[in-house]
Short mmCIF file of C-alpha atoms in Angstrom, two decimals:
data_model
loop_
_atom_site.label_atom_id
_atom_site.label_comp_id
_atom_site.label_asym_id
_atom_site.label_seq_id
_atom_site.Cartn_x
_atom_site.Cartn_y
_atom_site.Cartn_z
CA GLU A 1 28.14 -20.25 9.81
CA ASP A 2 26.84 -18.09 12.66
CA GLN A 3 23.39 -19.25 13.74
CA VAL A 4 20.75 -18.62 16.42
CA THR A 5 17.96 -21.07 17.33
CA GLN A 6 15.18 -20.24 19.78
CA SER A 7 12.84 -22.64 21.52
CA PRO A 8 10.01 -23.15 22.02
CA GLU A 9 8.37 -21.34 19.08
CA ALA A 10 5.34 -20.59 21.23
CA LEU A 11 4.57 -20.86 24.95
CA ARG A 12 1.35 -20.46 26.88
CA LEU A 13 1.57 -19.91 30.63
CA GLN A 14 -0.91 -19.28 33.37
CA GLU A 15 -0.33 -16.09 35.33
CA GLY A 16 2.26 -16.86 38.02
CA GLU A 17 3.59 -19.98 36.24
CA SER A 18 7.36 -19.49 35.88
CA SER A 19 9.23 -20.82 32.84
CA SER A 20 12.33 -20.36 30.67
CA LEU A 21 12.96 -19.52 27.03
CA ASN A 22 16.04 -20.93 25.29
CA CYS A 23 18.42 -19.37 22.78
CA SER A 24 21.11 -21.68 21.36
CA TYR A 25 23.84 -20.09 19.30
CA THR A 26 26.79 -20.98 17.11
CA VAL A 27 29.28 -18.22 16.51
CA SER A 28 33.01 -18.12 15.85
CA GLY A 29 33.56 -15.71 18.71
CA LEU A 30 30.90 -13.98 20.77
CA ARG A 31 30.93 -10.21 20.98
CA GLY A 32 27.52 -10.08 22.64
CA LEU A 33 24.16 -11.85 23.04
CA PHE A 34 21.03 -9.74 23.11
CA TRP A 35 17.43 -10.21 24.22
CA TYR A 36 14.60 -8.10 22.84
CA ARG A 37 10.87 -7.94 23.43
CA GLN A 38 8.54 -7.28 20.49
CA ASP A 39 4.87 -6.40 20.88
CA PRO A 40 2.48 -6.88 17.93
CA GLY A 41 2.83 -4.11 15.35
CA LYS A 42 5.88 -2.58 17.03
CA GLY A 43 9.63 -2.67 16.71
CA PRO A 44 11.81 -4.78 19.03
CA GLU A 45 12.62 -3.24 22.40
CA PHE A 46 15.98 -3.90 24.02
CA LEU A 47 16.02 -5.95 27.23
CA PHE A 48 19.53 -7.27 27.97
CA THR A 49 23.05 -7.66 26.64
CA LEU A 50 25.29 -10.50 27.88
CA TYR A 51 28.97 -10.64 27.03
CA SER A 52 30.58 -13.67 28.66
CA ALA A 53 29.66 -17.13 29.97
CA GLY A 54 28.39 -17.01 33.52
CA GLU A 55 27.00 -13.51 33.22
CA GLU A 56 23.45 -12.84 34.47
CA LYS A 57 21.18 -9.80 34.25
CA GLU A 58 17.79 -9.11 35.80
CA LYS A 59 14.94 -6.72 35.17
CA GLU A 60 11.69 -7.03 37.10
CA ARG A 61 10.38 -10.58 36.42
CA LEU A 62 13.00 -11.35 33.77
CA LYS A 63 16.45 -12.85 34.25
CA ALA A 64 18.87 -13.64 31.42
CA THR A 65 21.78 -16.07 31.75
CA LEU A 66 24.57 -17.07 29.37
CA THR A 67 26.71 -20.17 28.80
CA LYS A 68 29.18 -20.86 26.00
CA LYS A 69 26.45 -22.43 23.85
CA GLU A 70 23.13 -20.98 24.97
CA SER A 71 21.22 -18.34 26.84
CA PHE A 72 18.07 -18.61 28.90
CA LEU A 73 15.45 -15.97 29.59
CA HIS A 74 13.79 -16.93 32.86
CA ILE A 75 10.36 -15.46 33.55
CA THR A 76 9.32 -15.56 37.19
CA ALA A 77 5.64 -15.30 38.14
CA PRO A 78 4.65 -13.83 34.75
CA LYS A 79 1.73 -11.45 34.27
CA PRO A 80 -0.50 -11.02 31.20
CA GLU A 81 1.44 -7.87 30.27
CA ASP A 82 4.53 -10.04 29.74
CA SER A 83 2.82 -11.51 26.66
CA ALA A 84 4.99 -10.70 23.63
CA THR A 85 7.49 -12.22 21.24
CA TYR A 86 10.98 -12.50 22.73
CA LEU A 87 13.86 -12.30 20.26
CA CYS A 88 17.44 -13.38 20.78
CA ALA A 89 20.36 -12.09 18.69
CA VAL A 90 24.12 -12.55 18.63
CA GLN A 91 26.96 -10.43 17.40
CA ALA A 92 30.22 -12.12 16.44
CA THR A 93 33.64 -10.69 17.18
CA GLY A 94 35.06 -8.62 14.34
CA THR A 95 31.66 -7.61 12.99
CA TYR A 96 28.87 -5.19 13.80
CA LYS A 97 26.15 -7.35 12.25
CA TYR A 98 23.45 -8.87 14.46
CA ILE A 99 22.00 -12.33 13.74
CA PHE A 100 18.50 -12.92 15.06
CA GLY A 101 16.59 -16.04 15.98
CA THR A 102 12.96 -16.50 14.96
CA GLY A 103 11.65 -15.70 18.42
CA THR A 104 9.42 -17.25 21.09
CA ARG A 105 5.79 -16.09 21.18
CA LEU A 106 4.76 -15.96 24.84
CA LYS A 107 1.13 -15.78 25.93
CA VAL A 108 0.36 -15.36 29.64
CA LEU A 109 -3.23 -16.11 30.59
CA ALA A 110 -4.97 -14.37 33.49
CA ASN B 1 13.89 12.53 22.22
CA ALA B 2 12.42 10.80 19.13
CA GLY B 3 14.93 7.91 18.81
CA VAL B 4 14.58 6.11 15.44
CA THR B 5 11.84 7.44 13.15
CA GLN B 6 10.60 5.55 10.08
CA THR B 7 8.30 6.82 7.35
CA PRO B 8 5.88 5.85 5.94
CA LYS B 9 4.19 3.49 8.39
CA PHE B 10 2.23 1.70 5.67
CA ARG B 11 2.52 1.50 1.88
CA ILE B 12 1.01 -0.48 -0.96
CA LEU B 13 3.03 -0.72 -4.17
CA LYS B 14 2.26 -2.20 -7.55
CA ILE B 15 4.72 -4.64 -9.07
CA GLY B 16 7.53 -2.75 -10.79
CA GLN B 17 7.08 0.49 -8.85
CA SER B 18 9.90 2.02 -6.82
CA MET B 19 9.97 3.72 -3.44
CA THR B 20 12.24 4.93 -0.67
CA LEU B 21 11.77 4.01 2.98
CA GLN B 22 13.03 6.79 5.20
CA CYS B 23 14.89 6.33 8.49
CA THR B 24 16.21 9.05 10.78
CA GLN B 25 17.84 8.81 14.22
CA ASP B 26 18.63 11.60 16.65
CA MET B 27 20.96 9.72 19.01
CA ASN B 28 24.18 10.46 17.07
CA HIS B 29 24.75 6.73 16.51
CA ASN B 30 27.32 5.80 13.89
CA TYR B 31 25.82 2.38 13.19
CA MET B 32 22.53 1.95 11.33
CA TYR B 33 20.76 -1.13 9.99
CA TRP B 34 17.85 -2.17 7.79
CA TYR B 35 16.02 -5.43 8.48
CA ARG B 36 12.98 -7.16 7.04
CA GLN B 37 10.67 -9.35 9.09
CA ASP B 38 8.37 -11.85 7.43
CA PRO B 39 5.44 -13.40 9.36
CA GLY B 40 6.63 -15.80 12.07
CA MET B 41 10.25 -15.17 11.19
CA GLY B 42 13.12 -13.37 12.80
CA LEU B 43 14.80 -10.28 11.47
CA LYS B 44 16.91 -10.60 8.34
CA LEU B 45 19.63 -7.99 7.77
CA ILE B 46 19.38 -6.21 4.41
CA TYR B 47 22.10 -3.54 4.63
CA TYR B 48 24.03 -1.82 7.36
CA SER B 49 26.25 1.23 7.73
CA VAL B 50 29.10 1.92 10.14
CA GLY B 51 29.20 5.63 9.40
CA ALA B 52 28.40 8.32 6.86
CA GLY B 53 29.53 7.23 3.40
CA ILE B 54 30.10 3.59 4.43
CA THR B 55 27.57 0.83 3.72
CA ASP B 56 27.73 -2.94 3.39
CA LYS B 57 25.47 -5.82 2.43
CA GLY B 58 23.69 -8.05 4.92
CA GLU B 59 22.03 -11.44 4.39
CA VAL B 60 19.32 -10.40 1.88
CA PRO B 61 20.46 -7.31 -0.13
CA ASN B 62 19.10 -8.23 -3.56
CA GLY B 63 16.48 -5.79 -4.84
CA TYR B 64 17.49 -3.04 -2.40
CA ASN B 65 19.90 -0.12 -2.31
CA VAL B 66 21.02 2.20 0.47
CA SER B 67 22.97 5.40 0.93
CA ARG B 68 24.32 7.16 4.01
CA SER B 69 25.18 10.81 3.35
CA THR B 70 24.66 11.97 6.96
CA THR B 71 24.95 10.42 10.41
CA GLU B 72 21.22 10.86 10.98
CA ASP B 73 19.67 9.42 7.80
CA PHE B 74 19.78 5.95 6.25
CA PRO B 75 17.19 5.58 3.46
CA LEU B 76 16.39 2.21 1.86
CA ARG B 77 15.51 2.20 -1.84
CA LEU B 78 13.38 -0.47 -3.50
CA GLU B 79 13.72 -0.60 -7.26
CA LEU B 80 11.24 -2.58 -9.37
CA ALA B 81 9.16 -3.85 -6.45
CA ALA B 82 8.26 -7.56 -6.44
CA PRO B 83 5.68 -9.51 -4.36
CA SER B 84 8.60 -11.19 -2.54
CA GLN B 85 9.39 -7.80 -1.01
CA THR B 86 6.10 -7.74 0.89
CA SER B 87 7.26 -7.56 4.48
CA VAL B 88 7.68 -5.36 7.53
CA TYR B 89 10.84 -3.28 7.38
CA PHE B 90 12.66 -2.11 10.49
CA CYS B 91 15.43 0.42 10.76
CA ALA B 92 17.74 0.38 13.76
CA SER B 93 20.69 2.31 15.08
CA SER B 94 23.27 1.42 17.69
CA TYR B 95 26.10 2.64 19.80
CA GLU B 96 28.94 0.14 19.51
CA GLY B 97 31.10 0.68 22.54
CA VAL B 98 33.06 -1.87 24.55
CA ALA B 99 30.48 -3.77 26.63
CA LYS B 100 27.92 -1.11 25.74
CA ASN B 101 26.29 -2.09 22.47
CA ILE B 102 22.52 -1.52 22.37
CA GLN B 103 20.41 -1.49 19.20
CA TYR B 104 17.35 0.77 19.03
CA PHE B 105 14.55 0.09 16.55
CA GLY B 106 11.98 2.19 14.75
CA ALA B 107 8.29 1.28 14.67
CA GLY B 108 8.51 -0.28 11.21
CA THR B 109 7.14 0.21 7.71
CA ARG B 110 4.54 -2.31 6.54
CA LEU B 111 4.88 -2.79 2.78
CA SER B 112 2.63 -4.76 0.46
CA VAL B 113 3.54 -5.31 -3.19
CA LEU B 114 0.55 -6.34 -5.30
#
């Protein structure tokens, strides 16, 4: 069964304290792995798509990486405005359905 | 460019009542999805559609119905509302191209069934 597990559930960082969020996945064949940011009371906002092991993508302080079993979202020198829930999702080959993890709630303290 | 628009934003239903959650997208996406999100949980897929006239069940379809008569609209129908359907509902649409799939979400409908 296709499955996505995110860790940690919650993370508190001081401003400038870099860290990584983990997304472990089990899927028969990977069509894509997706990272989203969700602010309280809003819908998820797309960040990155990764398609194959070894691929990396960056946007401002965020960098996403992918292996055959997991993905990491690295946050470098975070700021309070990076506080949000980060969701990971996978899409298996042969389907257009997305399977989401439960997310990591990130709080960055000034 | 509005993207994905959901109405209403909030609704309170009594047990046994019915309602339709509206979803419209203006990006000409063929693929549309309905999810529910319970507190502290990820998104669970209710139904999805790969084009007008074509719908299929997701993980948690019981108690819901959908239709897709146009590319733009994908309404979600709740029949005989139950407290277990209290949740936040998100509609999404996507372009599914090779190495180009991105899913866009609406702002959500917060539903309470009392």
